[in-house]
Structures are given as C-alpha cells and as structure tokens.
Tab-separated table of C-alpha atoms and ligand atoms in Angstrom:
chain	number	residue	atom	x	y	z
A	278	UNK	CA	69.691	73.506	92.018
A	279	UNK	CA	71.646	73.722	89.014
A	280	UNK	CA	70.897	71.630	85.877
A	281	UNK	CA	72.437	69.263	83.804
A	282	UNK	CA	71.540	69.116	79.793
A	283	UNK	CA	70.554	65.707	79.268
A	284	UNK	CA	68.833	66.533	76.069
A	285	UNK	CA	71.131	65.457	72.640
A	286	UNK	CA	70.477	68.827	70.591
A	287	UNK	CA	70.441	72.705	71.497
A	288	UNK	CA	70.053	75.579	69.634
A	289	UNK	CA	73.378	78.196	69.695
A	290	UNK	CA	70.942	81.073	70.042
A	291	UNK	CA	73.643	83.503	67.580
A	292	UNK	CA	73.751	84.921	64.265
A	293	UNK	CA	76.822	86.042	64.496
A	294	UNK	CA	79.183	83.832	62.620
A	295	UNK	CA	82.534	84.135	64.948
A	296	UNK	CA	80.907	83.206	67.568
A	297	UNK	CA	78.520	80.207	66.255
A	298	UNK	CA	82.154	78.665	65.323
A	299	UNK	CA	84.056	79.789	68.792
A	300	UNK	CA	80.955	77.553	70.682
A	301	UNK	CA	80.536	74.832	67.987
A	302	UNK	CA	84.442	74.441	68.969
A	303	UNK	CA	83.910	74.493	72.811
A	304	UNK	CA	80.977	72.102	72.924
A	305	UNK	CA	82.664	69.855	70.317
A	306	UNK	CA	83.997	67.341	73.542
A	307	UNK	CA	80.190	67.406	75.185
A	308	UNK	CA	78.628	65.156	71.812
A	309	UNK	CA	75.703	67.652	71.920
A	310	UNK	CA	74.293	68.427	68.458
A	311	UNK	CA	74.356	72.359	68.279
A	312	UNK	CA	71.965	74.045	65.839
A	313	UNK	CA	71.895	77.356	65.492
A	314	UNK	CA	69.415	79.926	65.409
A	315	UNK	CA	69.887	81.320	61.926
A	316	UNK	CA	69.612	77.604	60.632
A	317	UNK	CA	66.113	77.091	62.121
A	318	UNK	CA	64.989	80.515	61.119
A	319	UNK	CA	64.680	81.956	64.271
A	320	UNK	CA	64.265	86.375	64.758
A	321	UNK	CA	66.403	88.165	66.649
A	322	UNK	CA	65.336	89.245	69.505
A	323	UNK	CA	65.740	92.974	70.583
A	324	UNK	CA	68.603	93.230	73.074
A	325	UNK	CA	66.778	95.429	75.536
A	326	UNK	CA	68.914	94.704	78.639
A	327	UNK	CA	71.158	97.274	80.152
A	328	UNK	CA	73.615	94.248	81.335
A	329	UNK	CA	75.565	91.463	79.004
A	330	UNK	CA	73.538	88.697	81.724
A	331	UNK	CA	70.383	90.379	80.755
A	332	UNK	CA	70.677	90.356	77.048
A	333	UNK	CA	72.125	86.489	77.006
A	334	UNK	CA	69.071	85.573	78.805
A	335	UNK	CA	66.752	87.375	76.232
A	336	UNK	CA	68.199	86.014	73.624
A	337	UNK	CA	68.102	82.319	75.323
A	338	UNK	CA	64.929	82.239	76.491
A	339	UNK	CA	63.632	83.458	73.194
A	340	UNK	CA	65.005	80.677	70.756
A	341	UNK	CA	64.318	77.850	74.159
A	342	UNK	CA	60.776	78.940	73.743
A	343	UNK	CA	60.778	79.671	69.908
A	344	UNK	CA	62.100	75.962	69.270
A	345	UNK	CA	61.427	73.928	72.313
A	346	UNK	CA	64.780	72.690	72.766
A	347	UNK	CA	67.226	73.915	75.489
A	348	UNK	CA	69.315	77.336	73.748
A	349	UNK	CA	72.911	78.482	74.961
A	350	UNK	CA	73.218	82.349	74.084
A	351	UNK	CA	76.412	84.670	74.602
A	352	UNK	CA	75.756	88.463	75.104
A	353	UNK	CA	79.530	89.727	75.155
A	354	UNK	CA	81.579	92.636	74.083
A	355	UNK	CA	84.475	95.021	74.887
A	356	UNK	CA	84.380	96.961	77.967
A	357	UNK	CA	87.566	100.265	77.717
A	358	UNK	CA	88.680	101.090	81.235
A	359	UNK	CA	89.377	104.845	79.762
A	360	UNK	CA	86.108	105.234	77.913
A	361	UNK	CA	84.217	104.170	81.536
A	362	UNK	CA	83.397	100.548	79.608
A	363	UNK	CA	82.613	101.936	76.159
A	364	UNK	CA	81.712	100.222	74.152
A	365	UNK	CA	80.586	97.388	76.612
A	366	UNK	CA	77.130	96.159	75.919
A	367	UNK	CA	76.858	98.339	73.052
A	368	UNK	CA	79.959	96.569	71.007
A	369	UNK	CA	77.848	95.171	68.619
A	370	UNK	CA	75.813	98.495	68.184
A	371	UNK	CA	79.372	100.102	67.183
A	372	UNK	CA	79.549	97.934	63.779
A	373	UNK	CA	76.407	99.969	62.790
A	374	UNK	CA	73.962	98.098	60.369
A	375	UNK	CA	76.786	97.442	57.590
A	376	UNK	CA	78.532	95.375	60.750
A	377	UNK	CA	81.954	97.426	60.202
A	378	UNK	CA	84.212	96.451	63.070
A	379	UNK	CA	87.024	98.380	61.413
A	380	UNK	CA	85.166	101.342	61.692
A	381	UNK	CA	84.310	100.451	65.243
A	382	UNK	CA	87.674	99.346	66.077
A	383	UNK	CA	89.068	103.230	65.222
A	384	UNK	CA	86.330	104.668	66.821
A	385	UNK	CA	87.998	102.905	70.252
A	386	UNK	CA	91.484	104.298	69.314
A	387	UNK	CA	89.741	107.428	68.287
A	388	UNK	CA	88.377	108.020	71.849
A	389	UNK	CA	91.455	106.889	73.440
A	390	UNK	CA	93.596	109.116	71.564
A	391	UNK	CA	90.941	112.306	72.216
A	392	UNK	CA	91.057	111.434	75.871
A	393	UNK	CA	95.458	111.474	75.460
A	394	UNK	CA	95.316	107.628	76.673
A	395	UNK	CA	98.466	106.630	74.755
A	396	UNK	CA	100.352	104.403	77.037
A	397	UNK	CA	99.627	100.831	77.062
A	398	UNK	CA	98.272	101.072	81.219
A	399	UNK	CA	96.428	104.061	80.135
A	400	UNK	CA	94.573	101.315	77.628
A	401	UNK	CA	93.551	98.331	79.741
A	402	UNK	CA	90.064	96.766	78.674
A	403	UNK	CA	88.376	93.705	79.539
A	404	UNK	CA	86.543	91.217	77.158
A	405	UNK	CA	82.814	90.139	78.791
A	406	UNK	CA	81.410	87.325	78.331
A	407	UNK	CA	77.329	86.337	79.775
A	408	UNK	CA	76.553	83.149	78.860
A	409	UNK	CA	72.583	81.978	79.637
A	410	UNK	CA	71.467	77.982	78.766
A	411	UNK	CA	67.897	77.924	78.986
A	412	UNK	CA	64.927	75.488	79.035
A	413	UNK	CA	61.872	75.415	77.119
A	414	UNK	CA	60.035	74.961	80.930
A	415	UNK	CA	61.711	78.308	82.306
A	416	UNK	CA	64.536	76.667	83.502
A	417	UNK	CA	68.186	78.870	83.676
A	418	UNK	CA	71.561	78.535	83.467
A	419	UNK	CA	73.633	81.504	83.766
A	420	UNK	CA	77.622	82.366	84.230
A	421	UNK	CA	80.330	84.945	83.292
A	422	UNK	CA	83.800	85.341	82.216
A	423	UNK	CA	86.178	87.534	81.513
A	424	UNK	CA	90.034	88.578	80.146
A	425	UNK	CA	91.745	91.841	80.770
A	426	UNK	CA	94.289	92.735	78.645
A	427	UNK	CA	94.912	96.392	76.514
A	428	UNK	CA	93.896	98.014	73.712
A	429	UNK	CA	96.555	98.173	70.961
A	430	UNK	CA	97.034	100.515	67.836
A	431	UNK	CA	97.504	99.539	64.884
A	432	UNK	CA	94.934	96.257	64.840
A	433	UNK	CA	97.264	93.255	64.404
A	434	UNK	CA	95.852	90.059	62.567
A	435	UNK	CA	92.730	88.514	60.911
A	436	UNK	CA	91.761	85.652	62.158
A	437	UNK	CA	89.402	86.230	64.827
A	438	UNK	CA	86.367	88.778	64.322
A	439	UNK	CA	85.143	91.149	66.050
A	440	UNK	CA	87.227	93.478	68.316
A	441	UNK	CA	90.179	90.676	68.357
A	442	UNK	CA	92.255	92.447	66.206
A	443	UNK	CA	92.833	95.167	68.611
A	444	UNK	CA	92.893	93.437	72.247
A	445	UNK	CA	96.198	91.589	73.422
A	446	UNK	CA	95.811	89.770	76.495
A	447	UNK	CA	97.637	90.002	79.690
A	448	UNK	CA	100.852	87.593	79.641
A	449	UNK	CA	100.384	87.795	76.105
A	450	UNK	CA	102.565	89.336	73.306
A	451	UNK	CA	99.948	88.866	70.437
A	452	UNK	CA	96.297	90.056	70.141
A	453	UNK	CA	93.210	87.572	69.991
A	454	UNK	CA	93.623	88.791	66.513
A	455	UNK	CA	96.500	86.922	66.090
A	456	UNK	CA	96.359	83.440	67.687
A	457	UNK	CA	94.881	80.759	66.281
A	458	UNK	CA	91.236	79.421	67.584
A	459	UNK	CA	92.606	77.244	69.956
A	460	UNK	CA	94.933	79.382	71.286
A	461	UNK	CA	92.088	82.067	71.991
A	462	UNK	CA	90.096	79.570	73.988
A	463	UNK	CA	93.146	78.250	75.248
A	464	UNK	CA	90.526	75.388	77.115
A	465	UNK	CA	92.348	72.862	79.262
A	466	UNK	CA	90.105	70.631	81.319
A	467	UNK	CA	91.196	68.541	84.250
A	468	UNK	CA	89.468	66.753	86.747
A	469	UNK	CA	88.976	69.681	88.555
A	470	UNK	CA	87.154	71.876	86.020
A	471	UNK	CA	88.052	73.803	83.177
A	472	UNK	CA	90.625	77.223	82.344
A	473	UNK	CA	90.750	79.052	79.581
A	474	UNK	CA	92.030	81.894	78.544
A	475	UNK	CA	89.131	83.927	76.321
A	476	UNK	CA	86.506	85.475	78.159
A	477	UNK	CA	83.858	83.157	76.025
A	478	UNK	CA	86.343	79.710	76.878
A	479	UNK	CA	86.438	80.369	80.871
A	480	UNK	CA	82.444	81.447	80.800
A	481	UNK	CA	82.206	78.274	78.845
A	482	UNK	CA	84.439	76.259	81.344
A	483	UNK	CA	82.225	76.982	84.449
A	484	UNK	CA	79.242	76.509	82.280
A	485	UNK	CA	80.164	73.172	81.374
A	486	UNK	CA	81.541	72.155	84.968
A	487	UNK	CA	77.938	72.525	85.747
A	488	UNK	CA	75.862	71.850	82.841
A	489	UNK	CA	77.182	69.579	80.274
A	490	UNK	CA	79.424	66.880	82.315
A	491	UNK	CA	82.429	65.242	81.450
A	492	UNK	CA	84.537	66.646	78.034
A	493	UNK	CA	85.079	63.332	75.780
A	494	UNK	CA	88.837	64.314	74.943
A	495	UNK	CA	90.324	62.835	71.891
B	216	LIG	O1	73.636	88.784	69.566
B	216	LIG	P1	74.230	87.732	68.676
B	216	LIG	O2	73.288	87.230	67.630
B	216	LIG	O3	74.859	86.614	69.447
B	216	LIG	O4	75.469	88.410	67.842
B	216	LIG	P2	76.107	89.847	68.114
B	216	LIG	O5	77.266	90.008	67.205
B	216	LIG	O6	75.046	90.901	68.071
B	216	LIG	O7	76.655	89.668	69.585
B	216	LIG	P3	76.461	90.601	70.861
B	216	LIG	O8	75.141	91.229	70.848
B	216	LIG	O9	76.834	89.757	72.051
B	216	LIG	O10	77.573	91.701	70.663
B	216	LIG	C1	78.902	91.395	70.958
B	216	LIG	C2	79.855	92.129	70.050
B	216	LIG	O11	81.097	92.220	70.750
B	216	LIG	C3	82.154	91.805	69.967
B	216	LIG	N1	82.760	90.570	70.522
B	216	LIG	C4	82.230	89.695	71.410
B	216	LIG	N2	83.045	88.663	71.630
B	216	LIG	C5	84.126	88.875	70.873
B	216	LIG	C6	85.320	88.170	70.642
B	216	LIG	O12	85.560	87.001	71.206
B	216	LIG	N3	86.192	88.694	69.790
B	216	LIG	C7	85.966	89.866	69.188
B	216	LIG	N4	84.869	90.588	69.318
B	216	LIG	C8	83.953	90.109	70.162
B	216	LIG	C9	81.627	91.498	68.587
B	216	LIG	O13	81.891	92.602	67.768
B	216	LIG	C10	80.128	91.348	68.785
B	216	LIG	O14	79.421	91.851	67.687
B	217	LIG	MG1	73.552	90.949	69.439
C-alpha cells in the first residue's frame, strides 16, 4: 500500500543547491514545509549504490532517520547513449571535489568527439531522475522519471546547473540550459495526474499523484 504524507514538514534530503530550489518549486502547491538537509546540519551520506533508486533511498532513509521527519531525496544524473550511460550515476562524481560542471560538461563532448559521435542522433542522452520519500518507521516511497533529448556542443545558457547547459530536449529547440525554471519542469496537473517535461518534474508528478494529494493551484 502506498502512502500518503500527512505530516506538515519534510526534510529535502540535498545539498545541492539547483536542486533544493527545482523541489522547493514543485512542492510549492502541496503547503508542505520543506527543510533541507544542509539547514538542519545533516552529513552526507556515502552514495554507495550502483543504481540512481539505490542512492535516493540512501540518502532518504538517512536524513528520515537522522531527523525523524519524513525526507524526499533525488539521486539523478546524465546517462550518454554513446558513452554506454556515462556519466550516469557517476554525474556528480564528474564535477570532482571543486564541483566543476564545465569541466565535466567537456569531458562529455570530449568522449563523444574521441568516439567520432558528431551528429546530433549519434548524441542522444537521457536525464534520470530516482526519487525516494521515506519515513522515520521504515516506510518507502519510490518512483522514476526521465527525458531524452541530445547532447549539444557548444553549452548554451546559464540558468539551470548542472549538465543543463548542454542537454536540449526532444521537441525542443533550446537546452534545459536555456529555459526558464518553469519551463524545465514544464508541470501541468489535471485531474488525472501530473506531466512534465524534466526528468525531476514527471518523477515528481507520479510522486505526488501518490503521495502528497491534491496541488493547491493559484
Ligand atoms: O546527492 P545530493 O546531495 O542530492 O546532490 P548531488 O549534486 O550530489 O546529486 P546527485 O548525487 O544526484 O548527482 C546528480 C548530478 O547530476 C547532475 N544533474 C542532476 N539533475 C540535473 C538537472 O536537472 N540539471 C542538470 N544537471 C543535473 C548534477 O550535476 C548533479 O550533481
Ligand atoms: Mg550526490
């Protein structure tokens, strides 16, 4: 049986910045008070998985039970069809300690180029996102999503972080990169659920479907 978060508060089990803002945004509608791990002090937890639904639930379960309220955590990253998923779990890892997603960012068009992948359906890639909500009694929540699009050269924009400056989604001319919040998550909820168009937003849409009720929509 899946549950529903009746509690008022949960921790946003993240210290990384982009994302604390991208889920601040899509619970926004849900009234739930979102604290994140970084403001209560929390450590990070070693991201020992070998899957993005492994390493969401590490990080979940370890600020539910570090904090004893429910914690929503996001293991994503950039998976290169050419470079068999590279960097994939490991996107983070690819910023090095100094975080430098520039540097990561040519390392993908580095291997691309090395392998002669120059062609835009020689470049497809897919953004991952695991999302895990767990409880301080055990209890978990767990969902996917995901975006294809390709990888472009030279990175275009600066207002996402990450990897956005380099992926442009399917049906899209621009890359995450380029488009405004709102437009990356482009969320739309109905009575039937919720779309989006981010890999993070549609996780988040399913998530919420089951989890968190109806959006209050202003
Ligand atoms: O583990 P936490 O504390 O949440 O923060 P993190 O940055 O280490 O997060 P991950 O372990 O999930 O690694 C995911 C990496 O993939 C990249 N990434 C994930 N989602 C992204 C998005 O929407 N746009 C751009 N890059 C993204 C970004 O560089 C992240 O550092
Ligand atoms: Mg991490």
């Amino acid at each position: 049986m899946s549950r529903r978060l009746t509690e008022p508060k949960l921790v946003v089990a993240t210290h990384n910045a982009g994302k604390l803002r991208e889920i601040r945004e899509l619970l926004a509608p849900f009234g739930v008070e979102a604290v994140s791990a970084g403001e209560l002090g929390l450590p990070e937890p070693e991201e020992t998985g070998t899957t993005f639904a492994e390493n969401a639930r590490i990080k979940a379960e370890a600020a539910a039970t570090a904090s004893g309220l429910p914690a929503l955590a996001d293991d994503s990253g950039i998976a290169v069809m050419a470079l068999w998923g590279a960097p994939g779990i490991f996107s983070a890892r690819w910023g090095g300690p100094q975080k430098d997603f520039g540097a990561a960012m040519a390392r993908v068009a580095a291997d691309l180029e090395a392998r002669g992948k120059t062609e835009p359906q020689q470049r497809r890639a897919a953004f991952v996102a695991a999302l895990c909500l767990a409880w301080p009694d055990g209890h978990v929540e767990e969902i996917e999503g995901a975006v294809e699009g390709i990888v472009v050269w030279p990175p275009r924009g600066d207002r996402g972080f990450g990897y956005d400056p380099i992926f442009q989604p399917d049906d899209h001319q621009r890359t995450f990169g380029e488009m405004s919040s709102e437009e990356k998550h482009g969320i739309r909820w109905s009575a039937e659920g919720g779309t989006g168009l981010s890999h993070r937003a549609r996780a988040f849409a399913a998530l919420a479907g089951r989890c968190l009720g109806e959006p209050v929509l202003p």
